[in-house]
Tab-separated table of C-alpha atoms in Angstrom:
chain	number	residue	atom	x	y	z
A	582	UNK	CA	-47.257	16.134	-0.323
A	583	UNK	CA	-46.119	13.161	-2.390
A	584	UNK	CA	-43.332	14.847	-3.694
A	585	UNK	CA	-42.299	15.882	-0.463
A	586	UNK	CA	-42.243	12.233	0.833
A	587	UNK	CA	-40.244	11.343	-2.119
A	588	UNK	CA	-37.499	14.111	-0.982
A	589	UNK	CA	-37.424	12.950	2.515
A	590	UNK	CA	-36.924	9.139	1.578
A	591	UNK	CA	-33.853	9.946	-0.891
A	592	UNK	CA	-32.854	12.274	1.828
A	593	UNK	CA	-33.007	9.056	4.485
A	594	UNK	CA	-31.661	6.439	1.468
A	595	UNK	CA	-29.057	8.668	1.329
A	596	UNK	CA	-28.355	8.937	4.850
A	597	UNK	CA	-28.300	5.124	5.352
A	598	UNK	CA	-26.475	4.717	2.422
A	599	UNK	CA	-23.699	6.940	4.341
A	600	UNK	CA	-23.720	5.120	7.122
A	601	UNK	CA	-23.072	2.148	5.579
A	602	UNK	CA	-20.178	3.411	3.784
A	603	UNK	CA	-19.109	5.259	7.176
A	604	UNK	CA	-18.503	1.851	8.641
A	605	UNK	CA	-16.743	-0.077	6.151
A	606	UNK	CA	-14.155	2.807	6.786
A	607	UNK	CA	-14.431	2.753	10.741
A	608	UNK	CA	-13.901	-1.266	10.185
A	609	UNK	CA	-11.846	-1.280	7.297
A	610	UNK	CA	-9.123	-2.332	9.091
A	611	UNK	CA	-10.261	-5.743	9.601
A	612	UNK	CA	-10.288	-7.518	6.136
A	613	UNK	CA	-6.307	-6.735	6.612
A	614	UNK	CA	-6.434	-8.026	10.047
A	615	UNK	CA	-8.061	-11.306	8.778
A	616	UNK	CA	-5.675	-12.221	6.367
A	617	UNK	CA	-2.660	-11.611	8.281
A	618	UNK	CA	-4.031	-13.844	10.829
A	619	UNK	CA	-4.884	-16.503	7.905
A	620	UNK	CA	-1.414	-16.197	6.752
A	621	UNK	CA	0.344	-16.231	9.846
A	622	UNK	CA	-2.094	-19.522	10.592
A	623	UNK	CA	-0.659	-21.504	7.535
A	624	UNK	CA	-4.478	-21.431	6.311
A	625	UNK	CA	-3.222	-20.279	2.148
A	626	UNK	CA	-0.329	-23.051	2.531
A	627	UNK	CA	-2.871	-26.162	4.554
A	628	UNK	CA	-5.157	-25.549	1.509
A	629	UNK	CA	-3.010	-25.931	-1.413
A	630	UNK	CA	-1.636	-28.444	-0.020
A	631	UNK	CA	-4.477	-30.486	0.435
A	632	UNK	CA	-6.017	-32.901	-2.570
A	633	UNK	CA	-9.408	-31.716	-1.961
A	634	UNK	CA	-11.585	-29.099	0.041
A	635	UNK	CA	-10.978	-29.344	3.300
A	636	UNK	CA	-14.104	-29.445	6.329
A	637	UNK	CA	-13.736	-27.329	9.523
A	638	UNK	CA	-12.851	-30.287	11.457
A	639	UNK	CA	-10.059	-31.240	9.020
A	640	UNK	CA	-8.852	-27.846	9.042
A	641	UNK	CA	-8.899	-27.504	12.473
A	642	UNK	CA	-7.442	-30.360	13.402
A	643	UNK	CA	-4.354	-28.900	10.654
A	644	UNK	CA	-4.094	-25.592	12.435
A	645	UNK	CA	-4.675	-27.283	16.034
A	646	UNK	CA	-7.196	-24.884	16.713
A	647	UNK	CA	-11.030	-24.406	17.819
A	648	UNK	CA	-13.454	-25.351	15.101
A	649	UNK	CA	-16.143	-22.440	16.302
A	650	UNK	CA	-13.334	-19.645	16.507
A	651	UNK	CA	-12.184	-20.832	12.963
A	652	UNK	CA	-15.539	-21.153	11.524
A	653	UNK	CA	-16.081	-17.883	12.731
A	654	UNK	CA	-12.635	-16.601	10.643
A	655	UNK	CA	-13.504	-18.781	7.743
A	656	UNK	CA	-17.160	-17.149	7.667
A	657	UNK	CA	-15.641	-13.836	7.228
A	658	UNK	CA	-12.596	-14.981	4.696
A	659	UNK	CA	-15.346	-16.296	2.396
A	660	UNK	CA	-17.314	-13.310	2.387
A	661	UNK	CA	-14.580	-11.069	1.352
A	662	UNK	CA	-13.970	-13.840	-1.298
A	663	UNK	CA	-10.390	-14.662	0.229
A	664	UNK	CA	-11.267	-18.321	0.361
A	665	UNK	CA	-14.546	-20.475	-1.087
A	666	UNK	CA	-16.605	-23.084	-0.236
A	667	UNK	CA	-16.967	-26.126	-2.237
A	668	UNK	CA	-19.014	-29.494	-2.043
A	669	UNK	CA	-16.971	-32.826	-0.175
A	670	UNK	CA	-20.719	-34.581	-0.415
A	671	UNK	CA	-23.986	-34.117	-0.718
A	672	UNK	CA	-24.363	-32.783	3.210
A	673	UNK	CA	-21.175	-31.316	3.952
A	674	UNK	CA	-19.070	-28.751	2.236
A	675	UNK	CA	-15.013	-27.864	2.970
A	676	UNK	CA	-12.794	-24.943	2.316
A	677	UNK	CA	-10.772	-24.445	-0.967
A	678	UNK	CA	-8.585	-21.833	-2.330
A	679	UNK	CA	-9.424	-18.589	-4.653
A	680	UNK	CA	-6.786	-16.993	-6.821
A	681	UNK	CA	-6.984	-14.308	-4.254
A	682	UNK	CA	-5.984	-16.430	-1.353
A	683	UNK	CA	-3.231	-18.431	-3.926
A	684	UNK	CA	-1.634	-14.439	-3.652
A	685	UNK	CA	-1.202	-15.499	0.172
A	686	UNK	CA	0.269	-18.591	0.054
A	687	UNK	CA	4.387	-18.520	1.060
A	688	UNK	CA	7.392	-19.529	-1.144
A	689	UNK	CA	5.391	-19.559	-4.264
A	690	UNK	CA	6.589	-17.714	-7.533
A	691	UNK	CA	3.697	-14.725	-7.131
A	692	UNK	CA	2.881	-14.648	-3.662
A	693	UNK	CA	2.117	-11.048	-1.948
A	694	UNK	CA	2.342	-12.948	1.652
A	695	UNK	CA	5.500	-11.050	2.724
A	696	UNK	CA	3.993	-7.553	1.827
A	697	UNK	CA	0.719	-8.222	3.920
A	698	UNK	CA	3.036	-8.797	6.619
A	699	UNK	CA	4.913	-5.490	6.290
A	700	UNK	CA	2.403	-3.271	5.766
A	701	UNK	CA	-0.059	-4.920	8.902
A	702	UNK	CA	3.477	-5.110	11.118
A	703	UNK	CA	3.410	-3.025	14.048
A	704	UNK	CA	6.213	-0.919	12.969
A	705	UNK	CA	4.713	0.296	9.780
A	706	UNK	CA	1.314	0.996	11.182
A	707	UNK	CA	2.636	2.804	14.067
A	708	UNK	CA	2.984	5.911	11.659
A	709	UNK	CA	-0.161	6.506	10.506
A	710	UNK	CA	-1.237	7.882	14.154
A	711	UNK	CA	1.457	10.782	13.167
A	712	UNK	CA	0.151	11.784	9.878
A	713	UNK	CA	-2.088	14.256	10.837
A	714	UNK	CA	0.427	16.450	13.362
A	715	UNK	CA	2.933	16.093	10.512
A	716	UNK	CA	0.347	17.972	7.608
A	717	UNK	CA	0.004	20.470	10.708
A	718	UNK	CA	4.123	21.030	10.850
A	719	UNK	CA	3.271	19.984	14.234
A	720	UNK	CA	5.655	16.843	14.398
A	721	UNK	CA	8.291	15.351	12.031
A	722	UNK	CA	7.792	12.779	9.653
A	723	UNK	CA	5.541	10.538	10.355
A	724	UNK	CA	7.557	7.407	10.464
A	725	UNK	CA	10.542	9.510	12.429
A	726	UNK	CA	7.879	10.323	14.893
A	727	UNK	CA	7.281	6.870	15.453
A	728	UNK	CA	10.010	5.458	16.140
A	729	UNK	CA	12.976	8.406	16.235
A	730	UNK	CA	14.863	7.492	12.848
A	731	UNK	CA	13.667	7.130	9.131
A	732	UNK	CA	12.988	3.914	7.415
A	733	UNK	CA	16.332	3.008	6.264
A	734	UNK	CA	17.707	4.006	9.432
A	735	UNK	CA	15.373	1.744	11.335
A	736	UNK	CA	15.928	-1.217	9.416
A	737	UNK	CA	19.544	-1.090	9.358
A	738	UNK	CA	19.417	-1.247	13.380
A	739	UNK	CA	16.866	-3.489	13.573
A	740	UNK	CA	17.793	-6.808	11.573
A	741	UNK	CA	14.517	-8.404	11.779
A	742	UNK	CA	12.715	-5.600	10.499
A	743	UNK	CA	15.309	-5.202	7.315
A	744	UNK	CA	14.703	-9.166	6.854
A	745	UNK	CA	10.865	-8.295	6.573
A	746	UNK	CA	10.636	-5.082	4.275
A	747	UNK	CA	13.298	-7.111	1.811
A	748	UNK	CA	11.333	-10.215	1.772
A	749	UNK	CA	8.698	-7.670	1.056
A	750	UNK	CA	9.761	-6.058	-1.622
A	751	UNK	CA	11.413	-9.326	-3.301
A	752	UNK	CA	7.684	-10.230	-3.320
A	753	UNK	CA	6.628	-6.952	-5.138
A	754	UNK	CA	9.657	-7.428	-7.551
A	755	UNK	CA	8.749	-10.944	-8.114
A	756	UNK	CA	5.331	-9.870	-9.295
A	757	UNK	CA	6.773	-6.478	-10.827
A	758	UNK	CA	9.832	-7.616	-13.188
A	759	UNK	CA	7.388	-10.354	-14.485
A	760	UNK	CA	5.019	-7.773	-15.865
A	761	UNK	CA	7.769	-5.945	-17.460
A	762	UNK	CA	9.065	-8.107	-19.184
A	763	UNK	CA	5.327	-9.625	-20.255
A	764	UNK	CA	4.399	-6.096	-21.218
A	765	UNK	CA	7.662	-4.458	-22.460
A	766	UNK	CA	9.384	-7.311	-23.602
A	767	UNK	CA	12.300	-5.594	-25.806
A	768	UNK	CA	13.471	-2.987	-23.314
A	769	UNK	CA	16.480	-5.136	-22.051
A	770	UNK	CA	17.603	-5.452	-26.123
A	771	UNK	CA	20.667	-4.696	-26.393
A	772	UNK	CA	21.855	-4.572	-22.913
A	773	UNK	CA	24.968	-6.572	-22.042
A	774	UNK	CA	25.341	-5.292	-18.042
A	775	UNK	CA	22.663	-3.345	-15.730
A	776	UNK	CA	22.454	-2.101	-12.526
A	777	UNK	CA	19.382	-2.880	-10.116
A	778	UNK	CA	19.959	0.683	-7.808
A	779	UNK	CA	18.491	-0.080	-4.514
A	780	UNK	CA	17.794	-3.882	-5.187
A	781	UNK	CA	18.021	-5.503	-2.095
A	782	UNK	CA	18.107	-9.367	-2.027
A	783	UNK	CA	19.015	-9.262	-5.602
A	784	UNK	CA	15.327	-10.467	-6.617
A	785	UNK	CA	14.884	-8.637	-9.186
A	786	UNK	CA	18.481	-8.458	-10.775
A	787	UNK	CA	18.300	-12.266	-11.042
A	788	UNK	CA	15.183	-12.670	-12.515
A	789	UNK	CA	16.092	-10.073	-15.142
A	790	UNK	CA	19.078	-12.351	-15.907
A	791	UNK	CA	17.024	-15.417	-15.836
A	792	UNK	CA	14.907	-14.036	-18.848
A	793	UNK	CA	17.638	-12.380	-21.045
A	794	UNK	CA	20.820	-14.750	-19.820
A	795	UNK	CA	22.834	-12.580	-21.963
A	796	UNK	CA	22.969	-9.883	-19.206
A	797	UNK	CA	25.526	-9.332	-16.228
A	798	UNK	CA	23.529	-8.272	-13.242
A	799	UNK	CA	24.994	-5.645	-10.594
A	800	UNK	CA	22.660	-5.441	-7.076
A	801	UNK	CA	23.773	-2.300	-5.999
A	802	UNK	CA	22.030	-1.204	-1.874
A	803	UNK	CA	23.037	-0.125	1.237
A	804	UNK	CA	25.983	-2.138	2.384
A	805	UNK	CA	23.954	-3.561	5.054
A	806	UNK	CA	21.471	-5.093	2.475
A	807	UNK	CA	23.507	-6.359	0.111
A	808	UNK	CA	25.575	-7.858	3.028
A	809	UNK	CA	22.939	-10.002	3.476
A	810	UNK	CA	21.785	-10.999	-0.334
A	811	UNK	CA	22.283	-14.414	-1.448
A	812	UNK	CA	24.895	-15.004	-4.070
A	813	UNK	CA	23.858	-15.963	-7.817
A	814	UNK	CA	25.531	-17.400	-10.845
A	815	UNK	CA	26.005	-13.947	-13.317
A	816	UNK	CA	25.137	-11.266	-10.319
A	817	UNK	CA	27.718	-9.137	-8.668
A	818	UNK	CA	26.352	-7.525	-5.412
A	819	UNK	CA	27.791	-3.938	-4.846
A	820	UNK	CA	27.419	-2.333	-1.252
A	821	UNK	CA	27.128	1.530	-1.848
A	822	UNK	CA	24.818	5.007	-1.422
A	823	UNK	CA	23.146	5.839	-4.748
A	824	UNK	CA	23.115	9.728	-3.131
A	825	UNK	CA	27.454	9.192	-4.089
A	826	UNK	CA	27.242	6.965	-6.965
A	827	UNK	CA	26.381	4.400	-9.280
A	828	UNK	CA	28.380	1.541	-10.661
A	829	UNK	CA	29.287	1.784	-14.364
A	830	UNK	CA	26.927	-0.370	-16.644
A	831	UNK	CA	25.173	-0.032	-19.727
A	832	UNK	CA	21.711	0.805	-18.165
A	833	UNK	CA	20.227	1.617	-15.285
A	834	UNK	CA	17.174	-0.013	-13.460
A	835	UNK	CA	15.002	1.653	-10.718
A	836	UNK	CA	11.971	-0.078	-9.961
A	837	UNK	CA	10.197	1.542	-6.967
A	838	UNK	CA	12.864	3.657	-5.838
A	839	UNK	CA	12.477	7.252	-6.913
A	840	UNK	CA	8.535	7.324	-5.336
A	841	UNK	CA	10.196	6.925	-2.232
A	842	UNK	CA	12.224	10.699	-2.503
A	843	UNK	CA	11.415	14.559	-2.875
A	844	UNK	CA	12.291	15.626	-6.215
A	845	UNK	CA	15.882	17.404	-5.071
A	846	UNK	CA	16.645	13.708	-4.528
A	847	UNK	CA	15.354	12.111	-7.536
A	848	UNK	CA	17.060	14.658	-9.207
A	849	UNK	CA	19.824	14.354	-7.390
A	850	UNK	CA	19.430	9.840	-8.395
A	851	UNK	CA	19.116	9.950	-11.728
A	852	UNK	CA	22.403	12.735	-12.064
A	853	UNK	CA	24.129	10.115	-10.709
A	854	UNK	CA	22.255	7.004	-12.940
A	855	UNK	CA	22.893	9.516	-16.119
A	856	UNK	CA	27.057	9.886	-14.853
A	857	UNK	CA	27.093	6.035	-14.840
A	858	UNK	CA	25.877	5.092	-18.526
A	859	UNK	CA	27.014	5.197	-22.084
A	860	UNK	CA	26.444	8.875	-23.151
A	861	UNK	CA	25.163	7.456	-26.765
A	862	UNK	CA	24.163	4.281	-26.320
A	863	UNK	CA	22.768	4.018	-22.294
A	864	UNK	CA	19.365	3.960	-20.450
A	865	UNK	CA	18.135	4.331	-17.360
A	866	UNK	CA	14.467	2.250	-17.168
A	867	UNK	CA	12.324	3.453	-14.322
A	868	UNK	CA	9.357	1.175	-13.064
A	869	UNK	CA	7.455	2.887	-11.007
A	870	UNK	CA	3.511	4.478	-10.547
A	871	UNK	CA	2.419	7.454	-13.276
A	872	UNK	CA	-0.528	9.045	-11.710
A	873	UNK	CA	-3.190	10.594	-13.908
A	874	UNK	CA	-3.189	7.353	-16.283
A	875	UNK	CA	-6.767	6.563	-18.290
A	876	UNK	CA	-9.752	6.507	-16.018
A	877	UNK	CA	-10.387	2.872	-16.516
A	878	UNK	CA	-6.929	1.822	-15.115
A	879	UNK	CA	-7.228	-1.104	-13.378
A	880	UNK	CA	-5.177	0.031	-10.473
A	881	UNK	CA	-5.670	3.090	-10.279
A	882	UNK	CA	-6.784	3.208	-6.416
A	883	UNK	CA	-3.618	1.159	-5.781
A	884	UNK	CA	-1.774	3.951	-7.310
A	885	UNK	CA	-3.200	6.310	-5.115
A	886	UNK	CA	-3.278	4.432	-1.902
A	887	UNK	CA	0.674	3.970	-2.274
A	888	UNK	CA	0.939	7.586	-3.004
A	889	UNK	CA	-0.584	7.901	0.622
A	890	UNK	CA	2.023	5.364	2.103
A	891	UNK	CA	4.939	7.538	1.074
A	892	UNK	CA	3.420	9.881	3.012
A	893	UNK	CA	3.306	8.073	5.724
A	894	UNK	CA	6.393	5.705	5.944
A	895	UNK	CA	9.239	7.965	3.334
A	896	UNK	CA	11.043	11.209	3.510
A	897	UNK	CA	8.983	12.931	1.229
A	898	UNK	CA	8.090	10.389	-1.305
A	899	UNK	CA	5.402	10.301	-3.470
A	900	UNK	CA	3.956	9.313	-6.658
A	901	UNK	CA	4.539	11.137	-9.858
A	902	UNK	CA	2.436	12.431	-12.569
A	903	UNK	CA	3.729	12.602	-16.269
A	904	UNK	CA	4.282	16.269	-15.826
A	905	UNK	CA	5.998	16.007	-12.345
A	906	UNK	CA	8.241	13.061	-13.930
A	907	UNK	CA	9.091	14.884	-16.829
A	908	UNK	CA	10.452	17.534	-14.511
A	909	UNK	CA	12.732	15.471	-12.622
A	910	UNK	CA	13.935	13.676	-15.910
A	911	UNK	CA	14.463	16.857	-17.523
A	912	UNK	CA	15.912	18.680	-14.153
A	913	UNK	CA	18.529	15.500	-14.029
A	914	UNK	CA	19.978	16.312	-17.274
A	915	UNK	CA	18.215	13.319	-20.193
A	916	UNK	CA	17.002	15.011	-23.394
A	917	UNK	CA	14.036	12.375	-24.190
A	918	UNK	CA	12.069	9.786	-22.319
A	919	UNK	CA	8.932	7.080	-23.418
A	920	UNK	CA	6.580	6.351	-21.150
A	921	UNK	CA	4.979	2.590	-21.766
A	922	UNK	CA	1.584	1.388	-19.651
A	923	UNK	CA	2.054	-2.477	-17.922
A	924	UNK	CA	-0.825	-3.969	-17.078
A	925	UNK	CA	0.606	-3.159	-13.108
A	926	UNK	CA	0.216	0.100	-10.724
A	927	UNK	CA	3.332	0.927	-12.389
A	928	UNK	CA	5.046	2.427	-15.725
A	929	UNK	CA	8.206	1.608	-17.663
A	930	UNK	CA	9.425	5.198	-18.156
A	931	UNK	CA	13.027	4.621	-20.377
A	932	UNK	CA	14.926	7.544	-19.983
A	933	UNK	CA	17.866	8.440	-22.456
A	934	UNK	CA	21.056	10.951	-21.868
């Protein structure tokens, strides 16, 4: 009888353990609701500008807003560990910053503020509801469903949409080309002019140049991105379709590019990176996600959460094991790659002709 009891409570704790994991999915969209509302408030920016914690009222007053609704937000914030509490005197306490919330502040050197605002923007999220008919062959791609054109397509018709995916992904470079060259610090040696293929803004190009000043930076996009890219001392912006070609240089660079194409096209990329470098002496130096890394990786479930994304939002993209690079890589034509870990979701992969 005892032991019987025992089975049906581990059958219940089970049960309500469920449940509780059942809805942090059903809700799970509201942590990313949250902070896009704190960012779009000025909360990140109010706090780090402010000598000291801030109280409700002094925050409220900031945001001109009501101090129950906010305490309400701010409740929430600090639970998920976006913001903290912290003493003003020995009755009150006010509102200070975390290092996760310093991620959300605007026109700082790390901030990930522009990408929360892509991915919670109305376009993006509109494909997810087309997933599922897609994985049927019941609908076209996801995003295409959505809003009748791909992702490029849509952004080059819509101007403030392009302004927000490549302030988006000048915040992911930001981040991104600072790793590299913290954790692969000698894999611009030797280069005297590169190519950022599909580098929008230029971000990344210039920040490249900014750490080894002996390079000449080419920002080579869509016409209608680099149109719009601001000019910089030792950068040459070239409009063009990597699908035709790729300006001459001594490497290559393509940092979160090929994840975002079916393998023809990757293929079909680096042929094109490979026709464009020094047959004895060039590179092409991929940064992008290697699934299947150690266990422990610490982003792994970023990894795979993007992988899901380029379902969603790309023509085919996706995420790349080892194997399923070293197919491309080998399919385009190089005879030898390395593959070197970052502490990052993503890989440098150096690929040689």
């Amino acid at each position: 009888m005892a032991l019987e009891f025992k089975k049906e409570k581990n059958n219940f704790d089970e049960e309500v353990a469920a449940r509780e994991d059942m809805w942090k999915i059903i809700l799970g969209f509201t942590p990313m609701a949250l902070v896009k509302c704190a960012i779009e408030l000025g909360i990140p920016d109010i706090l780090e500008n402010w000598e000291s914690p801030m109280t409700l009222a002094e925050l409220a007053s900031e945001i001109k807003c009501s101090q129950s609704t906010l305490y309400r937000i701010m409740r929430f914030l600090i639970h998920y560990k976006v913001f903290q509490e912290k003493p003003v005197s020995e009755t009150s306490v006010g509102y200070a910053q975390t290092p996760l919330s310093r991620l959300l502040t605007r026109n700082v050197k790390h901030s990930m503020a522009e990408l929360v605002l892509l991915e919670t923007s109305p376009v993006m999220l509109a494909a997810w509801h087309n997933l599922s008919a897609w994985v049927l062959g019941n609908a076209p791609l996801p995003f295409e469903a959505a809003h009748g054109n791909d992702l490029w397509g849509f952004c080059a018709e819509n101007p403030s949409q392009n302004k927000l995916f490549n302030d988006a992904m000048a915040c992911d470079f930001r981040v991104a080309v600072a790793t590299v060259i913290e954790g692969c610090p000698k894999v611009f040696e030797g280069v005297r002019t590169l190519v950022d293929v599909g580098g929008g803004d230029g971000t990344a190009i210039r920040l490249i140049v900014d750490a080894c000043p002996w390079i000449k930076g080419i920002n080579f996009d869509l016409p209608h991105v680099v149109d719009v890219a601001p000019a910089c001392v030792g950068i040459e912006h070239v409009g063009g379709s990597m699908f035709d070609h790729v300006p001459k240089a001594d490497a290559v660079y393509l940092m979160k590019i090929l994840h975002d194409w079916p393998d023809e096209d990757c293929i079909n990329i680096l042929r094109k990176c490979r026709d464009a470098i020094p047959k004895d002496t060039g590179k092409v130096i991929v940064v992008d996600a290697v699934l299947e890394r150690e266990e422990d990786h610490e982003f792994k479930g970023v990894a795979l959460m993007l992988d899901m994304i380029m379902m969603a939002h790309t023509i085919k993209g996706k995420l790349r094991t080892s194997k399923e690079w070293s197919y491309v890589i080998g399919e385009a034509g190089f005879t030898r790659y390395t593959i070197k870990h970052i502490r990052a979701y993503q890989s440098v992969i150096e690929v040689y002709p």
